[in-house]
Every structure is written in structure tokens, then in C-alpha cells.
PDB file of C-alpha atoms in Angstrom:
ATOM      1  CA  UNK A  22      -7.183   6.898  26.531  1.00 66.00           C
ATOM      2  CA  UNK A  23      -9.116  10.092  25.365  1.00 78.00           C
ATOM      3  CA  UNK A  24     -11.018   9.648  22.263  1.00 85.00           C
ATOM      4  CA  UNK A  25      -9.893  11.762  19.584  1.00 81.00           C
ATOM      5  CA  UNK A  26     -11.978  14.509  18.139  1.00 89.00           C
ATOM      6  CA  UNK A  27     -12.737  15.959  14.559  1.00 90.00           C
ATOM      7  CA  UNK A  28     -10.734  18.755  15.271  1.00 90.00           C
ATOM      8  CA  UNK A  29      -7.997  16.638  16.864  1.00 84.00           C
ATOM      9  CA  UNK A  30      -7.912  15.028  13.272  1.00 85.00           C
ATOM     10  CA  UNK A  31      -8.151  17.875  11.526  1.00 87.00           C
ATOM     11  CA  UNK A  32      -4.405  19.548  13.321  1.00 86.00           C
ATOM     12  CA  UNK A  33      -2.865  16.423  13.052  1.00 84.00           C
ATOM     13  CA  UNK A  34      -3.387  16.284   9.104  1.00 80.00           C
ATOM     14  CA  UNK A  35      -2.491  19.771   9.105  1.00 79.00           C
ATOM     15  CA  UNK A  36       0.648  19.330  11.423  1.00 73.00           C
ATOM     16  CA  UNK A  37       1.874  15.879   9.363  1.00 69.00           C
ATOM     17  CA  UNK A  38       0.842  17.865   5.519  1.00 66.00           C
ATOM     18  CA  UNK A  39       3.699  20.713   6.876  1.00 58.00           C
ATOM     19  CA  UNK A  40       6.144  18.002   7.807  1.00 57.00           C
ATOM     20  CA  UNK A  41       5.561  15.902   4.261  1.00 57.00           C
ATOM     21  CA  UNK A  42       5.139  18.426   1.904  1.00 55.00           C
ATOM     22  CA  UNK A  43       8.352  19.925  -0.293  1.00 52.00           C
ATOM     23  CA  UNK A  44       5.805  23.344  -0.706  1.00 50.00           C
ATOM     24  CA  UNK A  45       5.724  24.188   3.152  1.00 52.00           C
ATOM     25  CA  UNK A  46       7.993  27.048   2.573  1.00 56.00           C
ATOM     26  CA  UNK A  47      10.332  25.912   4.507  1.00 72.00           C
ATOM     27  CA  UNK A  48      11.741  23.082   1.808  1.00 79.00           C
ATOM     28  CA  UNK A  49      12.913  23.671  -1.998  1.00 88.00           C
ATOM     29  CA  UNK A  50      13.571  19.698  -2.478  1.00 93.00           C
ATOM     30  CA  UNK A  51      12.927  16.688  -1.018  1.00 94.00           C
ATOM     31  CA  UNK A  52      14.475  13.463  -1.747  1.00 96.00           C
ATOM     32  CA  UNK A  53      13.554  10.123  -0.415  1.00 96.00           C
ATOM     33  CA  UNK A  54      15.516   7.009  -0.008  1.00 97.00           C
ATOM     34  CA  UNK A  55      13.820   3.382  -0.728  1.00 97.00           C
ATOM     35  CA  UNK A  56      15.004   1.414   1.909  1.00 95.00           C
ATOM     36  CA  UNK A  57      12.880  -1.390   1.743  1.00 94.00           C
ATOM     37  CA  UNK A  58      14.716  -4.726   2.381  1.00 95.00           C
ATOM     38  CA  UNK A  59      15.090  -5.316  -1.257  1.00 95.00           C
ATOM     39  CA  UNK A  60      16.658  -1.206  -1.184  1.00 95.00           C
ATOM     40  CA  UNK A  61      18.817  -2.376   1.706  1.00 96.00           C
ATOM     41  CA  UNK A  62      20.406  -5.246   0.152  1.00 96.00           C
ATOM     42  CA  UNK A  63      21.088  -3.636  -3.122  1.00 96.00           C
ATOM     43  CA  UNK A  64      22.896  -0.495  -1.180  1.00 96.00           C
ATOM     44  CA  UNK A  65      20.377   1.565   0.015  1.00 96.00           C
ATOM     45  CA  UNK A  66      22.071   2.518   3.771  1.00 96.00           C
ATOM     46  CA  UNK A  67      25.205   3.435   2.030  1.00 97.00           C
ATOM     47  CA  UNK A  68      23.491   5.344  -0.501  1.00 97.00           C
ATOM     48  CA  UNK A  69      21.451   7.217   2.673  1.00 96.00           C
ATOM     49  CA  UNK A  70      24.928   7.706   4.538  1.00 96.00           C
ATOM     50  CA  UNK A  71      26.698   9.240   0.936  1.00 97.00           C
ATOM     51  CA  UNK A  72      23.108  11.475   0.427  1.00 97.00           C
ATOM     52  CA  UNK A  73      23.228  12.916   4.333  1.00 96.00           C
ATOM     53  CA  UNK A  74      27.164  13.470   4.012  1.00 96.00           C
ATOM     54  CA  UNK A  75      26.606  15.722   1.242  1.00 96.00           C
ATOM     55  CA  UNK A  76      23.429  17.570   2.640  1.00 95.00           C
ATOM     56  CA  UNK A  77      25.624  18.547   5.641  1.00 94.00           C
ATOM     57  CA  UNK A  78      28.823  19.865   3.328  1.00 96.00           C
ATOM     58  CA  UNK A  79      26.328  21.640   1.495  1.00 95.00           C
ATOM     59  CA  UNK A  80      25.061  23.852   4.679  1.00 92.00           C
ATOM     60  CA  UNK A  81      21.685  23.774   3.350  1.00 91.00           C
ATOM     61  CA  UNK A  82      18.592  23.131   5.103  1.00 87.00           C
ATOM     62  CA  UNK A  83      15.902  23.705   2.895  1.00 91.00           C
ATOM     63  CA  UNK A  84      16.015  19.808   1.674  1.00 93.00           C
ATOM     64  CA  UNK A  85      14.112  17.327   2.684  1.00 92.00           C
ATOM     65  CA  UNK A  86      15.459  13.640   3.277  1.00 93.00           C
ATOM     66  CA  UNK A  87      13.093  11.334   3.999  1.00 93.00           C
ATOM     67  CA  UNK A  88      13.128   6.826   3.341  1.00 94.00           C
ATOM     68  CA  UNK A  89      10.441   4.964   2.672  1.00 94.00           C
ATOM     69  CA  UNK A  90       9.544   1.624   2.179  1.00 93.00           C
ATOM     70  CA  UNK A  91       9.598  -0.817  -1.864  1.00 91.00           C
ATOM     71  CA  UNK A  92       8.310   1.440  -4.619  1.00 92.00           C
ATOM     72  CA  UNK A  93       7.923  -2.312  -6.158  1.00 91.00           C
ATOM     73  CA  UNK A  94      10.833  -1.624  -8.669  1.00 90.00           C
ATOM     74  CA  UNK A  95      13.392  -4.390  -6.820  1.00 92.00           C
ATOM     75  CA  UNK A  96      15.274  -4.855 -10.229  1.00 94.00           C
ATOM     76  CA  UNK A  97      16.414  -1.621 -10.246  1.00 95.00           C
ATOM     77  CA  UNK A  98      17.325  -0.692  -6.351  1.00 95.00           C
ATOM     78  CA  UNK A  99      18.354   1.762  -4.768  1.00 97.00           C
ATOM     79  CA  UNK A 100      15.906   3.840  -5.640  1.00 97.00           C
ATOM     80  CA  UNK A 101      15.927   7.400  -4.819  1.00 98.00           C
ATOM     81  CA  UNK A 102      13.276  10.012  -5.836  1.00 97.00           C
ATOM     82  CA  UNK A 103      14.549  13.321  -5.941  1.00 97.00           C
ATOM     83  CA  UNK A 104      11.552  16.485  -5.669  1.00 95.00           C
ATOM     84  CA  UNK A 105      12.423  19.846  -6.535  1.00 93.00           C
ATOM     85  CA  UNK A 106       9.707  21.961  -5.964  1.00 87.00           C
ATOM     86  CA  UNK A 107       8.271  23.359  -9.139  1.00 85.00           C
ATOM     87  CA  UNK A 108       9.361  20.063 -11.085  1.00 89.00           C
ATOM     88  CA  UNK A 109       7.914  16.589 -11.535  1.00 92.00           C
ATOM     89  CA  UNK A 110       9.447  13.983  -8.991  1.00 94.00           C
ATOM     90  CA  UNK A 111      12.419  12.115 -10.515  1.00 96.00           C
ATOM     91  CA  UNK A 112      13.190   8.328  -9.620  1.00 97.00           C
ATOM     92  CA  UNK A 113      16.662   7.191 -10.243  1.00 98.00           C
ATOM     93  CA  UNK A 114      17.584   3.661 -10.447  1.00 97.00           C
ATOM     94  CA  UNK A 115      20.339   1.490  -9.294  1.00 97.00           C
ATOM     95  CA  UNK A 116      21.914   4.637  -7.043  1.00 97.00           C
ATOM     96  CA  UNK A 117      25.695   3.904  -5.781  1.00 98.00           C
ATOM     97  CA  UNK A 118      27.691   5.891  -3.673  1.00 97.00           C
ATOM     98  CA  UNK A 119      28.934   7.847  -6.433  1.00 98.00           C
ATOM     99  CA  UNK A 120      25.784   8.082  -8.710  1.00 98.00           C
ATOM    100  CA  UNK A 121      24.290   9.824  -5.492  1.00 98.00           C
ATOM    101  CA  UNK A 122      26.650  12.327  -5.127  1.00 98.00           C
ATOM    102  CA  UNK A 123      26.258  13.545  -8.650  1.00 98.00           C
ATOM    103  CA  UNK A 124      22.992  14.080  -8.050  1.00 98.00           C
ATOM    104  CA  UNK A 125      23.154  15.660  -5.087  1.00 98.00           C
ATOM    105  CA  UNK A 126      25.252  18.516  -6.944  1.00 98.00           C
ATOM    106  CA  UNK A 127      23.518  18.547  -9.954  1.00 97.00           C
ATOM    107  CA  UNK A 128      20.248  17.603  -9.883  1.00 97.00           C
ATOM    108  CA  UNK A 129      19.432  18.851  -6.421  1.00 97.00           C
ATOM    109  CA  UNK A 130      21.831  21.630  -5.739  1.00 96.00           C
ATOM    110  CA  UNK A 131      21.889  23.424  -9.704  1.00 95.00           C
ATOM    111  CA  UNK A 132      18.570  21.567 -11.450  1.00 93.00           C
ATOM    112  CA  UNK A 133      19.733  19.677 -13.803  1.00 95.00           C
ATOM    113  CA  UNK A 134      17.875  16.066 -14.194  1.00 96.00           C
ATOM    114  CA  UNK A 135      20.773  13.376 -14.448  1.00 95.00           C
ATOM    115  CA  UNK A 136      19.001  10.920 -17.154  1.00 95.00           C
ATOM    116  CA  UNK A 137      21.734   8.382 -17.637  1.00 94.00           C
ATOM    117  CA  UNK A 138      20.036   7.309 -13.938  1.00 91.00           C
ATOM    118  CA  UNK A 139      16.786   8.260 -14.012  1.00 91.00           C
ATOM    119  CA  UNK A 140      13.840   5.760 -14.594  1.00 89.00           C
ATOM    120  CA  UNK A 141      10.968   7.536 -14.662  1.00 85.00           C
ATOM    121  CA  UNK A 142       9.082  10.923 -13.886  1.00 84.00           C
ATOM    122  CA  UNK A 143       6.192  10.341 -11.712  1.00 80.00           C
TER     123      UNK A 143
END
């Protein structure tokens, strides 16, 4: 196996930073998923299926959806973080099928931060 170079380094940070980042230009939001295996007990696949059902009946694709692992909240999973570009990050707590659909439409699609949900701004 070839060793990797500097500059090998250097276009894969650049080439992952695109992919990652909700200020590419290609993405106006990006919302992740917590699906560690506390997330996945509480809900978290369901909540994943609801949040991917609704980004396709939207027709966009300029958002994001992307899971990651335990954000170390387990009390109060799902978690979902919701990034609209311009805004702070969002993380909602204890997400259900139909918590995630409201904020799909309103926090993703018109703006508007659902706070009976959220749990913090980060």
C-alpha cells in the first residue's frame, strides 16, 4: 500500500469538508439523526424512515441528512439536530414520528424553530 502524501491529505480534507459542510453551496440545511444504540431503542430508525419520507415528498435536494453516533443526552432520545444555514444548530429531544414531521415543514422547510421540542442551541 502507497504511503499517503501531504497533498494526498490535504484533497481528502478538502473533498470530506464539501461533503460535511451545510455552506458547500450545494446544501441550505442539514439535519442529523442520533442513532446511537441508546437513539435506536428510543425510536431513532423510525424517526430516520418518517425524516427521509418527507425529504423525498418535498422534491428538495438541497438538505442534508446525515446519523451519527450518542450526543451523550440518552434521557432525552431521539435526538435530531436540525442546521439551517445562517442559524445556530437546533437539537430536539425525544423526536417521534410525528414530532419529526412538524419539523420537517416548519423548522426546515419555512424557518421556524419548534421550541416545545427543542433542547438546546449549540
Amino acid at each position: 500500500m502507497a504511503k499517503l502524501t501531504i497533498e494526498d491529505l490535504k484533497r481528502i480534507k478538502e473533498k470530506t469538508a464539501k461533503k460535511i459542510s451545510v455552506r458547500d453551496g450545494t446544501a441550505t440545511a442539514k439535519i442529523t439523526v442520533h442513532m446511537g444504540t441508546c437513539g435506536i431503542a428510543a425510536g431513532a430508525r423510525e424517526v430516520m424512515g418518517v425524516l427521509m419520507e418527507e425529504l423525498t415528498n418535498s422534491g428538495r435536494d438541497d438538505i442534508r441528512v446525515v446519523n451519527s453516533g450518542c450526543i451523550g443526552m440518552c434521557s432525552s432520545e431521539p435526538n435530531v439536530t436540525v442546521e439551517i444555514e445562517g442559524g445556530e444548530p437546533i437539537v430536539y429531544q425525544l423526536i417521534n414520528s410525528n414530532k419529526m414531521r412538524q419539523i420537517f415543514k416548519r423548522h426546515v422547510l419555512q424557518g421556524e424553530i419548534q421550541t416545545d421540542f427543542a433542547l438546546a442551541k449549540i
